[in-house]
């Protein structure tokens, strides 16, 4: 059982997860940010490895990804930075990014490295379920990595059941039909969707992301799930000149 | 060897649907419906009627006499430049707008590089009275002002893609993001044989009218339906796939795809994907693309905006890898010279994209009596500024 699976098994309260882009604002901020987020109360983290063409992301994460690439970030550099991860950070870590970067690194090499540095799972939005099942699932499992699938308001019940069957940590519930960084309107249709999923009694816990930007939206989403993920709002708030202070400041609202 | 799409949506090692879950329902709906709709008799009647009466098909197959004398073979030009809106792009947009209507979609989005596909999309949206939004790189909007004006006049909203390199690939990203945000009422008309399955196959089928007609016309004009060579330029590869389609299984026909070498394949300013690229995933399918060792997509260069794309369609990647097609490249200079040559030998100003295919004739050795078809995918009106600058006209 990896750290992520343990976290959900022992969970007492709603979880708060933070996404940030590795290599942003500066190339070597990766572990400092992780450490600071753990101190400030984050329960688990998604560390984004940047890609030139992030179609599922809105403007803020596109911009942080571009800056990270301009700073020279690569997957190889990221793994190098994460060598000391488990000396400094205890909470579960997921890597999040696009499939082409993983393919070029090599799927098996990627999984092996993840295990070596202590990464617990990954979110690869454009890796299709079919290819995962046919080609990659056995490799992911061999290295103890949890693959996290997304579910959207348009995902059919049949497909959600299938995703539930393939998941071994949690399901990432995309809050609305949007890219990252849009604002969650806690509307009737959104709550109806969250309730519909909750009523399905899935075996996997569900975490809501996309459009969660502050305490209000976090709490609204957490009512229907095991927790929520904040990405763009956190990235937007990072101040390169006051890295620790800006992280502390942002996280303070959730205390 | 199977050169066409299989039931999993793959062409050999290439293809598939590498899309985020947010796009899955849209793409899945299309996957389940596209062949049923295309095969429907009423759809075929409407499609063919519009191609005939609105686009002006069949496009002529013209034996270019003076060019033939120069190269010592029978050079036929498939005149897609004579289509309404000036290029082959309209074959696909007519097909897709009818399909979108059958799916009950009310809103159309598209990406465009030079603006040709954007104009072809805006045109069919005006024709059918559907809302149209075209994404175009901010850089391209500046360098293709006349096409931007045409789209606006046709009633389309042109949205600048300001992310990344602000060109075609970024316009494609923005269109995909729009589709994510509008999953129910919107159809995305992709302009080339790229994107997640079923797009490459669907677009190829709509463009296959090019080789379907060519076969018949060759039979009438030469007594043989099969040529020795067919040539076409490749950006994403839609005119080439249309030109190859009905010849792919006739292995005696040599298929030649011409990519843009830009300032030279080793110059760092090139779009010669099969030479410079590696296997990977771009815009929803596994194919060959220009990328860094870390998998970041590299910005291509070509004098012709229509070839300025860092990937090729998955079926092209398959034809390349299996050796069924020959993939060559032509520089900016060679293409521009070939454009001038065609103009002065035959009185036809070609699009610079198409001029890449023409330029490759210079590099070939023919036997007397060889029948060669070049897809003249578009006309050169849109490129006059480039020609004027280059030749100091």
mmCIF file of N, CA, C and O in Angstrom, chain A residues 50-58 62 66 69 73-76 98-105 125-128 130-131 135-136 150-152 154-155 159 163 174 176-179 210, chain B residues 8 10 15-26 163-165 169-170 172-174 176-177 180-184 278-283 286 289 291-298:
data_model
loop_
_atom_site.group_PDB
_atom_site.id
_atom_site.type_symbol
_atom_site.label_atom_id
_atom_site.label_comp_id
_atom_site.label_asym_id
_atom_site.label_seq_id
_atom_site.Cartn_x
_atom_site.Cartn_y
_atom_site.Cartn_z
ATOM 1 N N UNK A 50 5.827 20.114 -16.588
ATOM 2 C CA UNK A 50 5.267 20.971 -17.634
ATOM 3 C C UNK A 50 5.311 20.354 -19.034
ATOM 4 O O UNK A 50 6.167 19.538 -19.339
ATOM 5 N N UNK A 51 4.345 20.785 -19.845
ATOM 6 C CA UNK A 51 4.251 20.350 -21.243
ATOM 7 C C UNK A 51 3.929 21.579 -22.083
ATOM 8 O O UNK A 51 3.204 22.477 -21.646
ATOM 9 N N UNK A 52 4.446 21.586 -23.290
ATOM 10 C CA UNK A 52 4.274 22.749 -24.170
ATOM 11 C C UNK A 52 2.835 22.972 -24.612
ATOM 12 O O UNK A 52 2.461 24.090 -24.945
ATOM 13 N N UNK A 53 2.018 21.927 -24.622
ATOM 14 C CA UNK A 53 0.667 22.037 -25.187
ATOM 15 C C UNK A 53 -0.394 21.450 -24.244
ATOM 16 O O UNK A 53 -1.056 20.467 -24.591
ATOM 17 N N UNK A 54 -0.561 22.067 -23.074
ATOM 18 C CA UNK A 54 -1.449 21.492 -22.061
ATOM 19 C C UNK A 54 -2.924 21.793 -22.315
ATOM 20 O O UNK A 54 -3.482 22.741 -21.761
ATOM 21 N N UNK A 55 -3.587 20.961 -23.120
ATOM 22 C CA UNK A 55 -4.947 21.287 -23.576
ATOM 23 C C UNK A 55 -6.008 21.263 -22.481
ATOM 24 O O UNK A 55 -7.047 21.886 -22.629
ATOM 25 N N UNK A 56 -5.753 20.539 -21.381
ATOM 26 C CA UNK A 56 -6.779 20.483 -20.335
ATOM 27 C C UNK A 56 -6.634 21.639 -19.343
ATOM 28 O O UNK A 56 -7.411 21.742 -18.408
ATOM 29 N N UNK A 57 -5.619 22.479 -19.559
ATOM 30 C CA UNK A 57 -5.356 23.540 -18.591
ATOM 31 C C UNK A 57 -5.753 24.915 -19.086
ATOM 32 O O UNK A 57 -5.644 25.229 -20.263
ATOM 33 N N UNK A 58 -6.193 25.728 -18.130
ATOM 34 C CA UNK A 58 -6.531 27.113 -18.404
ATOM 35 C C UNK A 58 -5.292 27.998 -18.386
ATOM 36 O O UNK A 58 -4.166 27.508 -18.247
ATOM 37 N N UNK A 62 -1.199 27.109 -17.912
ATOM 38 C CA UNK A 62 -0.446 27.241 -19.174
ATOM 39 C C UNK A 62 0.758 28.151 -18.971
ATOM 40 O O UNK A 62 1.866 27.864 -19.405
ATOM 41 N N UNK A 66 4.699 27.225 -19.095
ATOM 42 C CA UNK A 66 5.602 27.855 -20.052
ATOM 43 C C UNK A 66 6.817 28.425 -19.323
ATOM 44 O O UNK A 66 7.959 28.255 -19.756
ATOM 45 N N UNK A 69 9.143 25.661 -18.353
ATOM 46 C CA UNK A 69 9.920 25.177 -19.501
ATOM 47 C C UNK A 69 11.013 26.176 -19.855
ATOM 48 O O UNK A 69 12.151 25.799 -20.139
ATOM 49 N N UNK A 73 13.016 23.352 -17.077
ATOM 50 C CA UNK A 73 12.527 22.138 -16.431
ATOM 51 C C UNK A 73 12.331 21.005 -17.436
ATOM 52 O O UNK A 73 11.829 21.214 -18.535
ATOM 53 N N UNK A 74 12.768 19.807 -17.058
ATOM 54 C CA UNK A 74 12.493 18.584 -17.811
ATOM 55 C C UNK A 74 12.129 17.512 -16.781
ATOM 56 O O UNK A 74 12.353 17.694 -15.582
ATOM 57 N N UNK A 75 11.629 16.404 -17.268
ATOM 58 C CA UNK A 75 11.280 15.315 -16.360
ATOM 59 C C UNK A 75 12.544 14.772 -15.676
ATOM 60 O O UNK A 75 12.526 14.439 -14.485
ATOM 61 N N UNK A 76 13.626 14.724 -16.418
ATOM 62 C CA UNK A 76 14.882 14.220 -15.852
ATOM 63 C C UNK A 76 15.348 15.125 -14.711
ATOM 64 O O UNK A 76 15.776 14.647 -13.651
ATOM 65 N N UNK A 98 1.333 15.491 -19.026
ATOM 66 C CA UNK A 98 0.751 14.947 -20.253
ATOM 67 C C UNK A 98 1.561 13.764 -20.776
ATOM 68 O O UNK A 98 2.753 13.634 -20.521
ATOM 69 N N UNK A 99 0.863 12.925 -21.518
ATOM 70 C CA UNK A 99 1.385 11.601 -21.851
ATOM 71 C C UNK A 99 2.634 11.650 -22.729
ATOM 72 O O UNK A 99 3.514 10.799 -22.607
ATOM 73 N N UNK A 100 2.731 12.650 -23.616
ATOM 74 C CA UNK A 100 3.884 12.635 -24.524
ATOM 75 C C UNK A 100 5.214 12.728 -23.777
ATOM 76 O O UNK A 100 6.196 12.098 -24.154
ATOM 77 N N UNK A 101 5.214 13.510 -22.712
ATOM 78 C CA UNK A 101 6.443 13.665 -21.928
ATOM 79 C C UNK A 101 6.827 12.323 -21.288
ATOM 80 O O UNK A 101 8.006 11.945 -21.260
ATOM 81 N N UNK A 102 5.823 11.600 -20.827
ATOM 82 C CA UNK A 102 6.074 10.290 -20.212
ATOM 83 C C UNK A 102 6.556 9.293 -21.272
ATOM 84 O O UNK A 102 7.494 8.525 -21.048
ATOM 85 N N UNK A 103 5.934 9.335 -22.450
ATOM 86 C CA UNK A 103 6.326 8.412 -23.524
ATOM 87 C C UNK A 103 7.780 8.625 -23.923
ATOM 88 O O UNK A 103 8.515 7.675 -24.178
ATOM 89 N N UNK A 104 8.194 9.894 -23.996
ATOM 90 C CA UNK A 104 9.570 10.158 -24.412
ATOM 91 C C UNK A 104 10.561 9.706 -23.338
ATOM 92 O O UNK A 104 11.657 9.263 -23.636
ATOM 93 N N UNK A 105 10.162 9.838 -22.085
ATOM 94 C CA UNK A 105 11.032 9.389 -20.990
ATOM 95 C C UNK A 105 11.075 7.862 -20.960
ATOM 96 O O UNK A 105 12.078 7.257 -20.572
ATOM 97 N N UNK A 125 -3.807 13.293 -17.760
ATOM 98 C CA UNK A 125 -5.163 13.483 -18.277
ATOM 99 C C UNK A 125 -5.384 12.945 -19.686
ATOM 100 O O UNK A 125 -6.486 12.530 -20.003
ATOM 101 N N UNK A 126 -4.363 12.959 -20.518
ATOM 102 C CA UNK A 126 -4.588 12.509 -21.896
ATOM 103 C C UNK A 126 -4.104 11.078 -22.144
ATOM 104 O O UNK A 126 -3.914 10.687 -23.289
ATOM 105 N N UNK A 127 -3.927 10.319 -21.081
ATOM 106 C CA UNK A 127 -3.675 8.888 -21.251
ATOM 107 C C UNK A 127 -5.025 8.182 -21.215
ATOM 108 O O UNK A 127 -5.691 8.150 -20.191
ATOM 109 N N UNK A 128 -5.462 7.619 -22.339
ATOM 110 C CA UNK A 128 -6.807 7.028 -22.374
ATOM 111 C C UNK A 128 -6.883 5.749 -21.534
ATOM 112 O O UNK A 128 -5.889 5.050 -21.365
ATOM 113 N N UNK A 130 -8.280 3.002 -22.298
ATOM 114 C CA UNK A 130 -8.001 1.819 -23.115
ATOM 115 C C UNK A 130 -6.496 1.509 -23.146
ATOM 116 O O UNK A 130 -6.060 0.396 -22.903
ATOM 117 N N UNK A 131 -5.694 2.539 -23.452
ATOM 118 C CA UNK A 131 -4.248 2.337 -23.535
ATOM 119 C C UNK A 131 -3.666 1.994 -22.165
ATOM 120 O O UNK A 131 -2.761 1.189 -22.052
ATOM 121 N N UNK A 135 -1.794 -1.421 -22.073
ATOM 122 C CA UNK A 135 -0.343 -1.313 -22.183
ATOM 123 C C UNK A 135 0.375 -0.982 -20.883
ATOM 124 O O UNK A 135 1.510 -1.395 -20.693
ATOM 125 N N UNK A 136 -0.264 -0.205 -20.000
ATOM 126 C CA UNK A 136 0.532 0.371 -18.917
ATOM 127 C C UNK A 136 0.166 -0.074 -17.512
ATOM 128 O O UNK A 136 0.947 0.080 -16.592
ATOM 129 N N UNK A 150 -9.868 10.815 -14.325
ATOM 130 C CA UNK A 150 -10.799 11.927 -14.182
ATOM 131 C C UNK A 150 -12.217 11.477 -14.555
ATOM 132 O O UNK A 150 -12.397 10.630 -15.420
ATOM 133 N N UNK A 151 -13.183 12.107 -13.902
ATOM 134 C CA UNK A 151 -14.589 11.927 -14.242
ATOM 135 C C UNK A 151 -15.178 13.324 -14.395
ATOM 136 O O UNK A 151 -14.838 14.226 -13.625
ATOM 137 N N UNK A 152 -16.008 13.534 -15.412
ATOM 138 C CA UNK A 152 -16.599 14.863 -15.633
ATOM 139 C C UNK A 152 -18.127 14.763 -15.559
ATOM 140 O O UNK A 152 -18.671 13.661 -15.511
ATOM 141 N N UNK A 154 -20.104 14.913 -17.790
ATOM 142 C CA UNK A 154 -20.626 14.198 -18.958
ATOM 143 C C UNK A 154 -20.253 12.718 -18.968
ATOM 144 O O UNK A 154 -20.663 11.993 -19.868
ATOM 145 N N UNK A 155 -19.442 12.267 -18.017
ATOM 146 C CA UNK A 155 -19.031 10.860 -18.035
ATOM 147 C C UNK A 155 -20.220 9.959 -17.690
ATOM 148 O O UNK A 155 -20.922 10.216 -16.714
ATOM 149 N N UNK A 159 -19.247 4.186 -17.605
ATOM 150 C CA UNK A 159 -17.821 4.474 -17.654
ATOM 151 C C UNK A 159 -17.271 4.776 -16.255
ATOM 152 O O UNK A 159 -16.150 4.403 -15.928
ATOM 153 N N UNK A 163 -14.132 3.051 -14.468
ATOM 154 C CA UNK A 163 -13.026 3.820 -13.889
ATOM 155 C C UNK A 163 -12.844 3.434 -12.420
ATOM 156 O O UNK A 163 -11.726 3.241 -11.941
ATOM 157 N N UNK A 174 -13.903 16.096 -11.887
ATOM 158 C CA UNK A 174 -13.774 17.424 -12.483
ATOM 159 C C UNK A 174 -15.092 18.165 -12.257
ATOM 160 O O UNK A 174 -16.156 17.672 -12.621
ATOM 161 N N UNK A 176 -16.698 20.841 -13.304
ATOM 162 C CA UNK A 176 -17.614 21.303 -14.343
ATOM 163 C C UNK A 176 -16.946 21.116 -15.694
ATOM 164 O O UNK A 176 -15.801 20.706 -15.770
ATOM 165 N N UNK A 177 -17.672 21.415 -16.747
ATOM 166 C CA UNK A 177 -17.101 21.277 -18.090
ATOM 167 C C UNK A 177 -16.183 22.460 -18.353
ATOM 168 O O UNK A 177 -16.614 23.486 -18.860
ATOM 169 N N UNK A 178 -14.955 22.323 -17.996
ATOM 170 C CA UNK A 178 -14.040 23.449 -18.134
ATOM 171 C C UNK A 178 -12.610 22.968 -18.040
ATOM 172 O O UNK A 178 -12.346 21.851 -17.607
ATOM 173 N N UNK A 179 -11.693 23.841 -18.450
ATOM 174 C CA UNK A 179 -10.288 23.593 -18.210
ATOM 175 C C UNK A 179 -9.985 24.053 -16.787
ATOM 176 O O UNK A 179 -10.844 24.601 -16.110
ATOM 177 N N UNK A 210 -10.742 21.348 -10.117
ATOM 178 C CA UNK A 210 -11.074 22.287 -11.191
ATOM 179 C C UNK A 210 -12.052 23.331 -10.631
ATOM 180 O O UNK A 210 -13.194 22.998 -10.320
ATOM 181 N N UNK B 8 -9.863 -0.418 -33.405
ATOM 182 C CA UNK B 8 -9.435 0.285 -32.189
ATOM 183 C C UNK B 8 -9.139 1.764 -32.459
ATOM 184 O O UNK B 8 -8.767 2.508 -31.562
ATOM 185 N N UNK B 10 -6.721 2.680 -34.691
ATOM 186 C CA UNK B 10 -5.277 2.770 -34.954
ATOM 187 C C UNK B 10 -4.941 2.440 -36.405
ATOM 188 O O UNK B 10 -5.634 1.671 -37.060
ATOM 189 N N UNK B 15 -2.260 6.570 -34.176
ATOM 190 C CA UNK B 15 -3.678 6.895 -34.074
ATOM 191 C C UNK B 15 -4.146 6.878 -32.631
ATOM 192 O O UNK B 15 -3.459 7.369 -31.737
ATOM 193 N N UNK B 16 -5.315 6.302 -32.401
ATOM 194 C CA UNK B 16 -5.882 6.280 -31.056
ATOM 195 C C UNK B 16 -6.560 7.595 -30.714
ATOM 196 O O UNK B 16 -6.712 8.477 -31.568
ATOM 197 N N UNK B 17 -6.963 7.703 -29.475
ATOM 198 C CA UNK B 17 -7.632 8.935 -29.022
ATOM 199 C C UNK B 17 -7.077 9.335 -27.668
ATOM 200 O O UNK B 17 -7.607 8.981 -26.624
ATOM 201 N N UNK B 18 -5.962 10.049 -27.693
ATOM 202 C CA UNK B 18 -5.282 10.501 -26.478
ATOM 203 C C UNK B 18 -5.872 11.842 -26.054
ATOM 204 O O UNK B 18 -5.324 12.903 -26.347
ATOM 205 N N UNK B 19 -7.007 11.753 -25.402
ATOM 206 C CA UNK B 19 -7.722 12.969 -25.049
ATOM 207 C C UNK B 19 -8.068 12.953 -23.567
ATOM 208 O O UNK B 19 -8.277 11.893 -22.988
ATOM 209 N N UNK B 20 -8.145 14.142 -22.957
ATOM 210 C CA UNK B 20 -8.589 14.181 -21.572
ATOM 211 C C UNK B 20 -10.051 13.747 -21.469
ATOM 212 O O UNK B 20 -10.816 13.879 -22.430
ATOM 213 N N UNK B 21 -10.405 13.248 -20.309
ATOM 214 C CA UNK B 21 -11.767 12.738 -20.080
ATOM 215 C C UNK B 21 -12.830 13.767 -20.457
ATOM 216 O O UNK B 21 -13.918 13.418 -20.914
ATOM 217 N N UNK B 22 -12.504 15.048 -20.296
ATOM 218 C CA UNK B 22 -13.475 16.103 -20.602
ATOM 219 C C UNK B 22 -13.908 16.054 -22.062
ATOM 220 O O UNK B 22 -14.986 16.517 -22.409
ATOM 221 N N UNK B 23 -13.039 15.533 -22.944
ATOM 222 C CA UNK B 23 -13.394 15.470 -24.367
ATOM 223 C C UNK B 23 -13.987 14.119 -24.750
ATOM 224 O O UNK B 23 -14.486 13.946 -25.861
ATOM 225 N N UNK B 24 -13.916 13.170 -23.848
ATOM 226 C CA UNK B 24 -14.299 11.800 -24.200
ATOM 227 C C UNK B 24 -15.724 11.699 -24.736
ATOM 228 O O UNK B 24 -15.934 11.083 -25.797
ATOM 229 N N UNK B 25 -16.730 12.285 -24.052
ATOM 230 C CA UNK B 25 -18.101 12.102 -24.559
ATOM 231 C C UNK B 25 -18.282 12.648 -25.977
ATOM 232 O O UNK B 25 -18.938 12.011 -26.804
ATOM 233 N N UNK B 26 -17.686 13.804 -26.270
ATOM 234 C CA UNK B 26 -17.809 14.389 -27.607
ATOM 235 C C UNK B 26 -17.197 13.473 -28.655
ATOM 236 O O UNK B 26 -17.788 13.208 -29.700
ATOM 237 N N UNK B 163 -1.705 31.780 -26.460
ATOM 238 C CA UNK B 163 -0.843 30.909 -25.654
ATOM 239 C C UNK B 163 0.307 30.379 -26.504
ATOM 240 O O UNK B 163 0.259 30.415 -27.731
ATOM 241 N N UNK B 164 1.314 29.859 -25.832
ATOM 242 C CA UNK B 164 2.437 29.186 -26.496
ATOM 243 C C UNK B 164 3.081 30.041 -27.556
ATOM 244 O O UNK B 164 3.405 31.208 -27.333
ATOM 245 N N UNK B 165 3.236 29.456 -28.755
ATOM 246 C CA UNK B 165 3.917 30.174 -29.825
ATOM 247 C C UNK B 165 2.946 31.008 -30.659
ATOM 248 O O UNK B 165 3.338 31.637 -31.625
ATOM 249 N N UNK B 169 -0.561 25.346 -33.897
ATOM 250 C CA UNK B 169 -0.723 24.324 -32.862
ATOM 251 C C UNK B 169 -1.416 24.904 -31.634
ATOM 252 O O UNK B 169 -2.189 24.215 -30.962
ATOM 253 N N UNK B 170 -1.188 26.174 -31.370
ATOM 254 C CA UNK B 170 -1.817 26.820 -30.217
ATOM 255 C C UNK B 170 -3.287 27.115 -30.499
ATOM 256 O O UNK B 170 -4.128 27.022 -29.607
ATOM 257 N N UNK B 172 -5.067 25.185 -32.298
ATOM 258 C CA UNK B 172 -5.673 23.866 -32.108
ATOM 259 C C UNK B 172 -5.916 23.607 -30.620
ATOM 260 O O UNK B 172 -6.976 23.120 -30.228
ATOM 261 N N UNK B 173 -4.931 23.938 -29.779
ATOM 262 C CA UNK B 173 -5.117 23.784 -28.326
ATOM 263 C C UNK B 173 -6.321 24.584 -27.846
ATOM 264 O O UNK B 173 -7.129 24.102 -27.046
ATOM 265 N N UNK B 174 -6.437 25.816 -28.325
ATOM 266 C CA UNK B 174 -7.532 26.680 -27.869
ATOM 267 C C UNK B 174 -8.884 26.131 -28.320
ATOM 268 O O UNK B 174 -9.867 26.192 -27.584
ATOM 269 N N UNK B 176 -9.563 23.024 -28.774
ATOM 270 C CA UNK B 176 -9.843 21.876 -27.901
ATOM 271 C C UNK B 176 -10.354 22.345 -26.540
ATOM 272 O O UNK B 176 -11.259 21.740 -25.968
ATOM 273 N N UNK B 177 -9.767 23.431 -26.036
ATOM 274 C CA UNK B 177 -10.230 23.960 -24.739
ATOM 275 C C UNK B 177 -11.666 24.469 -24.841
ATOM 276 O O UNK B 177 -12.464 24.290 -23.934
ATOM 277 N N UNK B 180 -13.878 21.520 -24.705
ATOM 278 C CA UNK B 180 -13.994 21.032 -23.322
ATOM 279 C C UNK B 180 -15.068 21.836 -22.580
ATOM 280 O O UNK B 180 -15.883 21.284 -21.846
ATOM 281 N N UNK B 181 -15.072 23.139 -22.808
ATOM 282 C CA UNK B 181 -16.008 24.009 -22.091
ATOM 283 C C UNK B 181 -17.422 23.948 -22.673
ATOM 284 O O UNK B 181 -18.381 24.356 -22.026
ATOM 285 N N UNK B 182 -17.563 23.465 -23.899
ATOM 286 C CA UNK B 182 -18.871 23.412 -24.569
ATOM 287 C C UNK B 182 -19.126 22.020 -25.133
ATOM 288 O O UNK B 182 -19.168 21.821 -26.344
ATOM 289 N N UNK B 183 -19.292 21.053 -24.248
ATOM 290 C CA UNK B 183 -19.318 19.663 -24.710
ATOM 291 C C UNK B 183 -20.625 19.228 -25.369
ATOM 292 O O UNK B 183 -20.649 18.203 -26.027
ATOM 293 N N UNK B 184 -21.688 19.988 -25.211
ATOM 294 C CA UNK B 184 -22.977 19.461 -25.651
ATOM 295 C C UNK B 184 -23.417 19.987 -27.017
ATOM 296 O O UNK B 184 -23.765 19.220 -27.908
ATOM 297 N N UNK B 278 9.902 12.435 -34.077
ATOM 298 C CA UNK B 278 9.932 11.123 -33.435
ATOM 299 C C UNK B 278 8.501 10.749 -33.063
ATOM 300 O O UNK B 278 7.625 11.601 -32.994
ATOM 301 N N UNK B 279 8.305 9.482 -32.783
ATOM 302 C CA UNK B 279 6.960 9.044 -32.405
ATOM 303 C C UNK B 279 6.547 9.654 -31.073
ATOM 304 O O UNK B 279 7.377 9.813 -30.175
ATOM 305 N N UNK B 280 5.295 10.012 -30.989
ATOM 306 C CA UNK B 280 4.783 10.604 -29.757
ATOM 307 C C UNK B 280 3.313 10.919 -29.916
ATOM 308 O O UNK B 280 2.664 10.414 -30.834
ATOM 309 N N UNK B 281 2.801 11.754 -29.036
ATOM 310 C CA UNK B 281 1.380 12.094 -29.047
ATOM 311 C C UNK B 281 1.220 13.601 -29.201
ATOM 312 O O UNK B 281 1.839 14.367 -28.455
ATOM 313 N N UNK B 282 0.454 14.007 -30.186
ATOM 314 C CA UNK B 282 0.128 15.423 -30.341
ATOM 315 C C UNK B 282 -1.337 15.551 -30.754
ATOM 316 O O UNK B 282 -1.788 14.829 -31.635
ATOM 317 N N UNK B 283 -2.034 16.491 -30.124
ATOM 318 C CA UNK B 283 -3.421 16.780 -30.470
ATOM 319 C C UNK B 283 -4.273 15.526 -30.577
ATOM 320 O O UNK B 283 -5.052 15.355 -31.509
ATOM 321 N N UNK B 286 -1.476 9.357 -31.560
ATOM 322 C CA UNK B 286 -0.093 8.923 -31.580
ATOM 323 C C UNK B 286 0.386 9.006 -33.020
ATOM 324 O O UNK B 286 -0.234 8.450 -33.921
ATOM 325 N N UNK B 289 6.008 13.479 -34.496
ATOM 326 C CA UNK B 289 5.980 14.916 -34.301
ATOM 327 C C UNK B 289 7.376 15.446 -33.979
ATOM 328 O O UNK B 289 8.248 14.716 -33.503
ATOM 329 N N UNK B 291 9.802 17.294 -31.756
ATOM 330 C CA UNK B 291 9.791 17.506 -30.311
ATOM 331 C C UNK B 291 11.209 17.470 -29.767
ATOM 332 O O UNK B 291 12.121 16.973 -30.411
ATOM 333 N N UNK B 292 11.356 17.997 -28.559
ATOM 334 C CA UNK B 292 12.649 17.930 -27.873
ATOM 335 C C UNK B 292 12.797 16.528 -27.280
ATOM 336 O O UNK B 292 11.821 15.776 -27.201
ATOM 337 N N UNK B 293 14.008 16.178 -26.834
ATOM 338 C CA UNK B 293 14.169 14.858 -26.200
ATOM 339 C C UNK B 293 13.248 14.691 -24.985
ATOM 340 O O UNK B 293 12.892 13.576 -24.623
ATOM 341 N N UNK B 294 12.831 15.798 -24.375
ATOM 342 C CA UNK B 294 11.946 15.762 -23.206
ATOM 343 C C UNK B 294 10.464 15.677 -23.596
ATOM 344 O O UNK B 294 9.594 15.648 -22.733
ATOM 345 N N UNK B 295 10.173 15.679 -24.914
ATOM 346 C CA UNK B 295 8.785 15.538 -25.329
ATOM 347 C C UNK B 295 8.018 16.841 -25.444
ATOM 348 O O UNK B 295 6.796 16.832 -25.485
ATOM 349 N N UNK B 296 8.733 17.960 -25.475
ATOM 350 C CA UNK B 296 8.052 19.244 -25.696
ATOM 351 C C UNK B 296 7.963 19.479 -27.203
ATOM 352 O O UNK B 296 8.923 19.228 -27.936
ATOM 353 N N UNK B 297 6.808 19.968 -27.637
ATOM 354 C CA UNK B 297 6.585 20.134 -29.066
ATOM 355 C C UNK B 297 7.409 21.327 -29.575
ATOM 356 O O UNK B 297 7.438 22.385 -28.954
ATOM 357 N N UNK B 298 8.078 21.102 -30.689
ATOM 358 C CA UNK B 298 8.966 22.114 -31.252
ATOM 359 C C UNK B 298 8.195 22.958 -32.259
ATOM 360 O O UNK B 298 7.369 22.453 -33.011
#
